mmCIF file with all atom_site columns, C-alpha atoms in Angstrom:
data_model
loop_
_atom_site.group_PDB
_atom_site.id
_atom_site.type_symbol
_atom_site.label_atom_id
_atom_site.label_alt_id
_atom_site.label_comp_id
_atom_site.label_asym_id
_atom_site.label_entity_id
_atom_site.label_seq_id
_atom_site.pdbx_PDB_ins_code
_atom_site.Cartn_x
_atom_site.Cartn_y
_atom_site.Cartn_z
_atom_site.occupancy
_atom_site.B_iso_or_equiv
_atom_site.pdbx_formal_charge
_atom_site.auth_seq_id
_atom_site.auth_comp_id
_atom_site.auth_asym_id
_atom_site.auth_atom_id
_atom_site.pdbx_PDB_model_num
ATOM 1   C CA . MET S 1 1   ? 0.169  -0.078  -0.099  1.00 85.00 ? 1   MET S CA 1
ATOM 2   C CA . ASN S 1 2   ? 0.969  3.602   -0.250  1.00 88.00 ? 2   ASN S CA 1
ATOM 3   C CA . PRO S 1 3   ? 2.733  4.970   2.805   1.00 87.00 ? 3   PRO S CA 1
ATOM 4   C CA . CYS S 1 4   ? -0.027 8.151   2.936   1.00 91.00 ? 4   CYS S CA 1
ATOM 5   C CA . PRO S 1 5   ? -3.592 9.244   0.999   1.00 94.00 ? 5   PRO S CA 1
ATOM 6   C CA . CYS S 1 6   ? -1.407 10.802  -1.587  1.00 93.00 ? 6   CYS S CA 1
ATOM 7   C CA . GLY S 1 7   ? 1.573  7.841   -1.628  1.00 90.00 ? 7   GLY S CA 1
ATOM 8   C CA . TYR S 1 8   ? 4.187  10.683  -1.643  1.00 91.00 ? 8   TYR S CA 1
ATOM 9   C CA . LEU S 1 9   ? 5.539  10.453  2.337   1.00 90.00 ? 9   LEU S CA 1
ATOM 10  C CA . GLY S 1 10  ? 9.171  10.156  1.954   1.00 85.00 ? 10  GLY S CA 1
ATOM 11  C CA . HIS S 1 11  ? 8.883  10.329  -1.856  1.00 88.00 ? 11  HIS S CA 1
ATOM 12  C CA . PHE S 1 12  ? 12.833 12.587  -2.442  1.00 86.00 ? 12  PHE S CA 1
ATOM 13  C CA . SER S 1 13  ? 10.864 15.003  -4.361  1.00 85.00 ? 13  SER S CA 1
ATOM 14  C CA . GLY S 1 14  ? 9.046  16.204  -1.351  1.00 86.00 ? 14  GLY S CA 1
ATOM 15  C CA . LYS S 1 15  ? 5.491  16.507  -3.060  1.00 90.00 ? 15  LYS S CA 1
ATOM 16  C CA . CYS S 1 16  ? 3.834  15.110  0.001   1.00 93.00 ? 16  CYS S CA 1
ATOM 17  C CA . HIS S 1 17  ? 2.209  17.282  1.901   1.00 93.00 ? 17  HIS S CA 1
ATOM 18  C CA . CYS S 1 18  ? -0.431 14.640  3.994   1.00 94.00 ? 18  CYS S CA 1
ATOM 19  C CA . THR S 1 19  ? -0.371 16.054  7.963   1.00 95.00 ? 19  THR S CA 1
ATOM 20  C CA . PRO S 1 20  ? 0.261  13.294  10.329  1.00 92.00 ? 20  PRO S CA 1
ATOM 21  C CA . ASP S 1 21  ? -3.602 12.985  10.999  1.00 93.00 ? 21  ASP S CA 1
ATOM 22  C CA . GLN S 1 22  ? -4.067 12.164  7.891   1.00 93.00 ? 22  GLN S CA 1
ATOM 23  C CA . VAL S 1 23  ? -1.351 9.554   7.614   1.00 91.00 ? 23  VAL S CA 1
ATOM 24  C CA . ALA S 1 24  ? -2.624 8.072   10.883  1.00 87.00 ? 24  ALA S CA 1
ATOM 25  C CA . ARG S 1 25  ? -6.440 8.144   9.762   1.00 90.00 ? 25  ARG S CA 1
ATOM 26  C CA . TYR S 1 26  ? -5.073 6.088   6.345   1.00 90.00 ? 26  TYR S CA 1
ATOM 27  C CA . ARG S 1 27  ? -2.987 3.879   7.934   1.00 85.00 ? 27  ARG S CA 1
ATOM 28  C CA . GLY S 1 28  ? -5.667 2.869   10.571  1.00 84.00 ? 28  GLY S CA 1
ATOM 29  C CA . LYS S 1 29  ? -8.026 1.618   7.935   1.00 86.00 ? 29  LYS S CA 1
ATOM 30  C CA . ILE S 1 30  ? -5.327 -1.177  8.392   1.00 84.00 ? 30  ILE S CA 1
ATOM 31  C CA . SER S 1 31  ? -5.767 -3.296  11.252  1.00 81.00 ? 31  SER S CA 1
ATOM 32  C CA . GLY S 1 32  ? -3.388 -5.392  13.861  1.00 80.00 ? 32  GLY S CA 1
ATOM 33  C CA . PRO S 1 33  ? -5.070 -8.315  13.326  1.00 83.00 ? 33  PRO S CA 1
ATOM 34  C CA . LEU S 1 34  ? -4.783 -8.181  9.100   1.00 85.00 ? 34  LEU S CA 1
ATOM 35  C CA . ILE S 1 35  ? -0.771 -6.560  9.429   1.00 82.00 ? 35  ILE S CA 1
ATOM 36  C CA . ASP S 1 36  ? 0.048  -9.704  11.865  1.00 80.00 ? 36  ASP S CA 1
ATOM 37  C CA . ARG S 1 37  ? -1.208 -12.162 9.311   1.00 84.00 ? 37  ARG S CA 1
ATOM 38  C CA . ILE S 1 38  ? 1.110  -10.540 6.413   1.00 84.00 ? 38  ILE S CA 1
ATOM 39  C CA . ASP S 1 39  ? 4.741  -12.237 6.903   1.00 84.00 ? 39  ASP S CA 1
ATOM 40  C CA . ILE S 1 40  ? 6.594  -9.155  5.286   1.00 87.00 ? 40  ILE S CA 1
ATOM 41  C CA . HIS S 1 41  ? 6.146  -5.585  4.991   1.00 83.00 ? 41  HIS S CA 1
ATOM 42  C CA . LEU S 1 42  ? 8.692  -2.988  4.725   1.00 81.00 ? 42  LEU S CA 1
ATOM 43  C CA . GLU S 1 43  ? 9.430  0.193   3.229   1.00 81.00 ? 43  GLU S CA 1
ATOM 44  C CA . VAL S 1 44  ? 10.823 1.036   -0.341  1.00 81.00 ? 44  VAL S CA 1
ATOM 45  C CA . ALA S 1 45  ? 12.118 4.049   -1.393  1.00 81.00 ? 45  ALA S CA 1
ATOM 46  C CA . ALA S 1 46  ? 11.477 5.564   -4.511  1.00 83.00 ? 46  ALA S CA 1
ATOM 47  C CA . VAL S 1 47  ? 14.167 5.395   -7.028  1.00 83.00 ? 47  VAL S CA 1
ATOM 48  C CA . PRO S 1 48  ? 15.470 9.076   -8.561  1.00 84.00 ? 48  PRO S CA 1
ATOM 49  C CA . GLN S 1 49  ? 15.174 8.517   -12.504 1.00 83.00 ? 49  GLN S CA 1
ATOM 50  C CA . GLU S 1 50  ? 19.064 8.381   -12.797 1.00 85.00 ? 50  GLU S CA 1
ATOM 51  C CA . ASP S 1 51  ? 19.326 5.360   -11.005 1.00 83.00 ? 51  ASP S CA 1
ATOM 52  C CA . LEU S 1 52  ? 16.713 3.667   -12.724 1.00 81.00 ? 52  LEU S CA 1
ATOM 53  C CA . LEU S 1 53  ? 18.598 3.864   -16.067 1.00 84.00 ? 53  LEU S CA 1
ATOM 54  C CA . ARG S 1 54  ? 21.976 3.340   -14.273 1.00 85.00 ? 54  ARG S CA 1
ATOM 55  C CA . ARG S 1 55  ? 22.785 -0.242  -14.740 1.00 79.00 ? 55  ARG S CA 1
ATOM 56  C CA . THR S 1 56  ? 24.222 -1.952  -12.336 1.00 79.00 ? 56  THR S CA 1
ATOM 57  C CA . ALA S 1 57  ? 25.663 -5.292  -11.178 1.00 80.00 ? 57  ALA S CA 1
ATOM 58  C CA . GLY S 1 58  ? 23.655 -7.393  -9.293  1.00 84.00 ? 58  GLY S CA 1
ATOM 59  C CA . GLU S 1 59  ? 23.100 -11.374 -8.205  1.00 88.00 ? 59  GLU S CA 1
ATOM 60  C CA . ALA S 1 60  ? 22.033 -13.151 -11.372 1.00 91.00 ? 60  ALA S CA 1
ATOM 61  C CA . SER S 1 61  ? 18.305 -14.310 -11.542 1.00 92.00 ? 61  SER S CA 1
ATOM 62  C CA . ALA S 1 62  ? 19.728 -17.964 -11.644 1.00 95.00 ? 62  ALA S CA 1
ATOM 63  C CA . ALA S 1 63  ? 21.635 -18.144 -8.700  1.00 94.00 ? 63  ALA S CA 1
ATOM 64  C CA . VAL S 1 64  ? 18.983 -16.546 -6.805  1.00 94.00 ? 64  VAL S CA 1
ATOM 65  C CA . ARG S 1 65  ? 16.611 -18.578 -8.247  1.00 96.00 ? 65  ARG S CA 1
ATOM 66  C CA . ALA S 1 66  ? 18.843 -21.957 -7.271  1.00 96.00 ? 66  ALA S CA 1
ATOM 67  C CA . ARG S 1 67  ? 19.455 -20.716 -3.590  1.00 95.00 ? 67  ARG S CA 1
ATOM 68  C CA . VAL S 1 68  ? 15.373 -20.575 -3.784  1.00 96.00 ? 68  VAL S CA 1
ATOM 69  C CA . ILE S 1 69  ? 14.971 -23.934 -4.489  1.00 97.00 ? 69  ILE S CA 1
ATOM 70  C CA . ALA S 1 70  ? 18.106 -25.349 -2.474  1.00 97.00 ? 70  ALA S CA 1
ATOM 71  C CA . ALA S 1 71  ? 16.001 -23.910 0.373   1.00 97.00 ? 71  ALA S CA 1
ATOM 72  C CA . HIS S 1 72  ? 12.712 -25.484 -0.668  1.00 97.00 ? 72  HIS S CA 1
ATOM 73  C CA . ARG S 1 73  ? 14.275 -28.655 -0.665  1.00 98.00 ? 73  ARG S CA 1
ATOM 74  C CA . VAL S 1 74  ? 15.723 -28.441 2.850   1.00 97.00 ? 74  VAL S CA 1
ATOM 75  C CA . GLN S 1 75  ? 12.239 -27.399 3.935   1.00 98.00 ? 75  GLN S CA 1
ATOM 76  C CA . ILE S 1 76  ? 10.517 -30.406 2.436   1.00 98.00 ? 76  ILE S CA 1
ATOM 77  C CA . ASP S 1 77  ? 12.801 -32.882 3.581   1.00 97.00 ? 77  ASP S CA 1
ATOM 78  C CA . ARG S 1 78  ? 13.016 -31.086 6.964   1.00 97.00 ? 78  ARG S CA 1
ATOM 79  C CA . GLN S 1 79  ? 9.062  -31.529 7.550   1.00 97.00 ? 79  GLN S CA 1
ATOM 80  C CA . ASP S 1 80  ? 7.185  -32.475 4.718   1.00 97.00 ? 80  ASP S CA 1
ATOM 81  C CA . LYS S 1 81  ? 6.009  -28.861 3.637   1.00 97.00 ? 81  LYS S CA 1
ATOM 82  C CA . ALA S 1 82  ? 7.077  -25.249 3.047   1.00 97.00 ? 82  ALA S CA 1
ATOM 83  C CA . ASN S 1 83  ? 8.210  -23.230 6.189   1.00 97.00 ? 83  ASN S CA 1
ATOM 84  C CA . ASN S 1 84  ? 5.289  -20.659 5.697   1.00 94.00 ? 84  ASN S CA 1
ATOM 85  C CA . THR S 1 85  ? 2.926  -23.993 6.063   1.00 95.00 ? 85  THR S CA 1
ATOM 86  C CA . LEU S 1 86  ? 3.805  -24.961 9.594   1.00 96.00 ? 86  LEU S CA 1
ATOM 87  C CA . SER S 1 87  ? 0.795  -24.953 12.497  1.00 95.00 ? 87  SER S CA 1
ATOM 88  C CA . PRO S 1 88  ? 1.955  -23.225 15.572  1.00 93.00 ? 88  PRO S CA 1
ATOM 89  C CA . ARG S 1 89  ? 2.755  -26.719 17.193  1.00 95.00 ? 89  ARG S CA 1
ATOM 90  C CA . GLU S 1 90  ? 5.250  -27.309 13.766  1.00 97.00 ? 90  GLU S CA 1
ATOM 91  C CA . ILE S 1 91  ? 6.783  -24.337 14.627  1.00 96.00 ? 91  ILE S CA 1
ATOM 92  C CA . ASP S 1 92  ? 7.636  -25.270 17.888  1.00 93.00 ? 92  ASP S CA 1
ATOM 93  C CA . LYS S 1 93  ? 9.575  -28.384 16.327  1.00 95.00 ? 93  LYS S CA 1
ATOM 94  C CA . TRP S 1 94  ? 11.117 -26.659 13.549  1.00 96.00 ? 94  TRP S CA 1
ATOM 95  C CA . CYS S 1 95  ? 11.814 -23.035 14.329  1.00 96.00 ? 95  CYS S CA 1
ATOM 96  C CA . THR S 1 96  ? 13.559 -23.496 17.933  1.00 94.00 ? 96  THR S CA 1
ATOM 97  C CA . PRO S 1 97  ? 16.455 -20.641 17.683  1.00 95.00 ? 97  PRO S CA 1
ATOM 98  C CA . ALA S 1 98  ? 19.814 -20.733 18.957  1.00 95.00 ? 98  ALA S CA 1
ATOM 99  C CA . ALA S 1 99  ? 20.154 -18.902 22.283  1.00 94.00 ? 99  ALA S CA 1
ATOM 100 C CA . ALA S 1 100 ? 21.165 -15.358 21.403  1.00 93.00 ? 100 ALA S CA 1
ATOM 101 C CA . ALA S 1 101 ? 18.571 -15.855 18.965  1.00 95.00 ? 101 ALA S CA 1
ATOM 102 C CA . GLU S 1 102 ? 15.475 -16.504 21.389  1.00 94.00 ? 102 GLU S CA 1
ATOM 103 C CA . GLY S 1 103 ? 17.232 -13.544 23.124  1.00 94.00 ? 103 GLY S CA 1
ATOM 104 C CA . LEU S 1 104 ? 16.426 -11.240 20.707  1.00 93.00 ? 104 LEU S CA 1
ATOM 105 C CA . LEU S 1 105 ? 13.485 -11.942 20.301  1.00 93.00 ? 105 LEU S CA 1
ATOM 106 C CA . ARG S 1 106 ? 12.258 -11.918 24.047  1.00 92.00 ? 106 ARG S CA 1
ATOM 107 C CA . GLN S 1 107 ? 13.579 -7.979  23.137  1.00 92.00 ? 107 GLN S CA 1
ATOM 108 C CA . ALA S 1 108 ? 11.210 -8.139  20.375  1.00 88.00 ? 108 ALA S CA 1
ATOM 109 C CA . ILE S 1 109 ? 8.580  -9.232  22.239  1.00 88.00 ? 109 ILE S CA 1
ATOM 110 C CA . ALA S 1 110 ? 8.553  -6.510  25.054  1.00 89.00 ? 110 ALA S CA 1
ATOM 111 C CA . LYS S 1 111 ? 9.313  -3.223  22.957  1.00 89.00 ? 111 LYS S CA 1
ATOM 112 C CA . LEU S 1 112 ? 7.250  -4.126  19.590  1.00 86.00 ? 112 LEU S CA 1
ATOM 113 C CA . ASN S 1 113 ? 4.818  -5.618  21.399  1.00 85.00 ? 113 ASN S CA 1
ATOM 114 C CA . LEU S 1 114 ? 4.190  -8.394  19.260  1.00 85.00 ? 114 LEU S CA 1
ATOM 115 C CA . SER S 1 115 ? 1.737  -10.815 19.028  1.00 86.00 ? 115 SER S CA 1
ATOM 116 C CA . ALA S 1 116 ? 1.543  -14.518 19.013  1.00 89.00 ? 116 ALA S CA 1
ATOM 117 C CA . ARG S 1 117 ? 0.447  -14.329 15.520  1.00 89.00 ? 117 ARG S CA 1
ATOM 118 C CA . ALA S 1 118 ? 3.600  -11.317 14.844  1.00 89.00 ? 118 ALA S CA 1
ATOM 119 C CA . TYR S 1 119 ? 5.923  -13.563 16.849  1.00 92.00 ? 119 TYR S CA 1
ATOM 120 C CA . HIS S 1 120 ? 5.353  -17.382 14.641  1.00 93.00 ? 120 HIS S CA 1
ATOM 121 C CA . ARG S 1 121 ? 5.883  -15.154 11.384  1.00 93.00 ? 121 ARG S CA 1
ATOM 122 C CA . VAL S 1 122 ? 9.021  -13.875 12.459  1.00 94.00 ? 122 VAL S CA 1
ATOM 123 C CA . LEU S 1 123 ? 9.876  -17.401 13.469  1.00 96.00 ? 123 LEU S CA 1
ATOM 124 C CA . LYS S 1 124 ? 8.737  -18.754 10.573  1.00 96.00 ? 124 LYS S CA 1
ATOM 125 C CA . LEU S 1 125 ? 10.736 -15.554 8.429   1.00 96.00 ? 125 LEU S CA 1
ATOM 126 C CA . ALA S 1 126 ? 14.022 -16.136 10.860  1.00 97.00 ? 126 ALA S CA 1
ATOM 127 C CA . ARG S 1 127 ? 13.387 -20.202 9.520   1.00 98.00 ? 127 ARG S CA 1
ATOM 128 C CA . THR S 1 128 ? 13.572 -19.346 5.815   1.00 97.00 ? 128 THR S CA 1
ATOM 129 C CA . ILE S 1 129 ? 16.150 -16.805 5.896   1.00 97.00 ? 129 ILE S CA 1
ATOM 130 C CA . ALA S 1 130 ? 18.320 -19.817 7.474   1.00 98.00 ? 130 ALA S CA 1
ATOM 131 C CA . ASP S 1 131 ? 17.458 -21.896 5.062   1.00 97.00 ? 131 ASP S CA 1
ATOM 132 C CA . LEU S 1 132 ? 18.455 -19.333 2.088   1.00 97.00 ? 132 LEU S CA 1
ATOM 133 C CA . ALA S 1 133 ? 22.091 -18.401 4.243   1.00 96.00 ? 133 ALA S CA 1
ATOM 134 C CA . GLY S 1 134 ? 22.530 -22.818 4.402   1.00 95.00 ? 134 GLY S CA 1
ATOM 135 C CA . SER S 1 135 ? 22.111 -22.583 8.091   1.00 96.00 ? 135 SER S CA 1
ATOM 136 C CA . GLU S 1 136 ? 20.691 -25.996 10.392  1.00 94.00 ? 136 GLU S CA 1
ATOM 137 C CA . ALA S 1 137 ? 20.112 -23.347 13.311  1.00 95.00 ? 137 ALA S CA 1
ATOM 138 C CA . ILE S 1 138 ? 18.127 -20.072 13.222  1.00 97.00 ? 138 ILE S CA 1
ATOM 139 C CA . ALA S 1 139 ? 21.167 -17.342 14.349  1.00 97.00 ? 139 ALA S CA 1
ATOM 140 C CA . ALA S 1 140 ? 20.554 -14.156 15.810  1.00 96.00 ? 140 ALA S CA 1
ATOM 141 C CA . ALA S 1 141 ? 21.659 -12.522 12.711  1.00 97.00 ? 141 ALA S CA 1
ATOM 142 C CA . HIS S 1 142 ? 18.414 -14.701 11.216  1.00 97.00 ? 142 HIS S CA 1
ATOM 143 C CA . VAL S 1 143 ? 16.316 -13.524 13.571  1.00 96.00 ? 143 VAL S CA 1
ATOM 144 C CA . ALA S 1 144 ? 17.296 -9.568  13.843  1.00 95.00 ? 144 ALA S CA 1
ATOM 145 C CA . GLU S 1 145 ? 16.569 -9.632  9.891   1.00 95.00 ? 145 GLU S CA 1
ATOM 146 C CA . ALA S 1 146 ? 13.781 -11.589 10.373  1.00 95.00 ? 146 ALA S CA 1
ATOM 147 C CA . ILE S 1 147 ? 12.489 -8.812  11.854  1.00 92.00 ? 147 ILE S CA 1
ATOM 148 C CA . GLN S 1 148 ? 13.655 -5.967  9.678   1.00 90.00 ? 148 GLN S CA 1
ATOM 149 C CA . TYR S 1 149 ? 11.498 -7.889  7.462   1.00 89.00 ? 149 TYR S CA 1
ATOM 150 C CA . ARG S 1 150 ? 8.551  -6.295  9.905   1.00 82.00 ? 150 ARG S CA 1
ATOM 151 C CA . LYS S 1 151 ? 8.593  -2.553  9.315   1.00 74.00 ? 151 LYS S CA 1
ATOM 152 C CA . LEU S 1 152 ? 4.611  -2.142  10.406  1.00 69.00 ? 152 LEU S CA 1
ATOM 153 C CA . ASP S 1 153 ? 5.048  -3.810  13.856  1.00 63.00 ? 153 ASP S CA 1
ATOM 154 C CA . ARG S 1 154 ? 8.555  -1.698  14.417  1.00 53.00 ? 154 ARG S CA 1
ATOM 155 C CA . THR S 1 155 ? 6.872  1.836   13.616  1.00 54.00 ? 155 THR S CA 1
ATOM 156 C CA . ALA S 1 156 ? 3.592  0.202   15.598  1.00 46.00 ? 156 ALA S CA 1
ATOM 157 C CA . TRP S 1 157 ? 1.791  1.558   12.096  1.00 42.00 ? 157 TRP S CA 1
ATOM 158 C CA . ARG S 1 158 ? 1.993  5.400   13.202  1.00 40.00 ? 158 ARG S CA 1
ATOM 159 C CA . ALA S 1 159 ? 2.937  7.902   11.364  1.00 38.00 ? 159 ALA S CA 1
#
């Protein structure tokens, strides 16, 4: 969704003239329980035209695809299903974080006031990040990355 009613909040051009109240009302139309059901929510900044036209070296799509296929295979071999379809009981079995990662999760729960549903989403996302990295354990770095993908939890969906 757009960051505000006009769609230009945070845009490099400074076009947005929405008030904080307008932004809060706009964002308030999305309920917390709905936000909890979305695994990844983050802000994507507008890109200036000159950056769009500039060619940059990046990872080849084929390499990314191969990594995703390998991670999916690991999930199927480990638990007979993809991480996103795990039940809460299965999350407890297959998504146990390492000690340092668990400490980070505890902090996130306290500071971000995560619901049980959001907590489970973070764990499943951290498990997927670990799988993509080829890691059997869910490390603190995987949990930290998963939390970073929960933008709306971090900002409490306020302007």
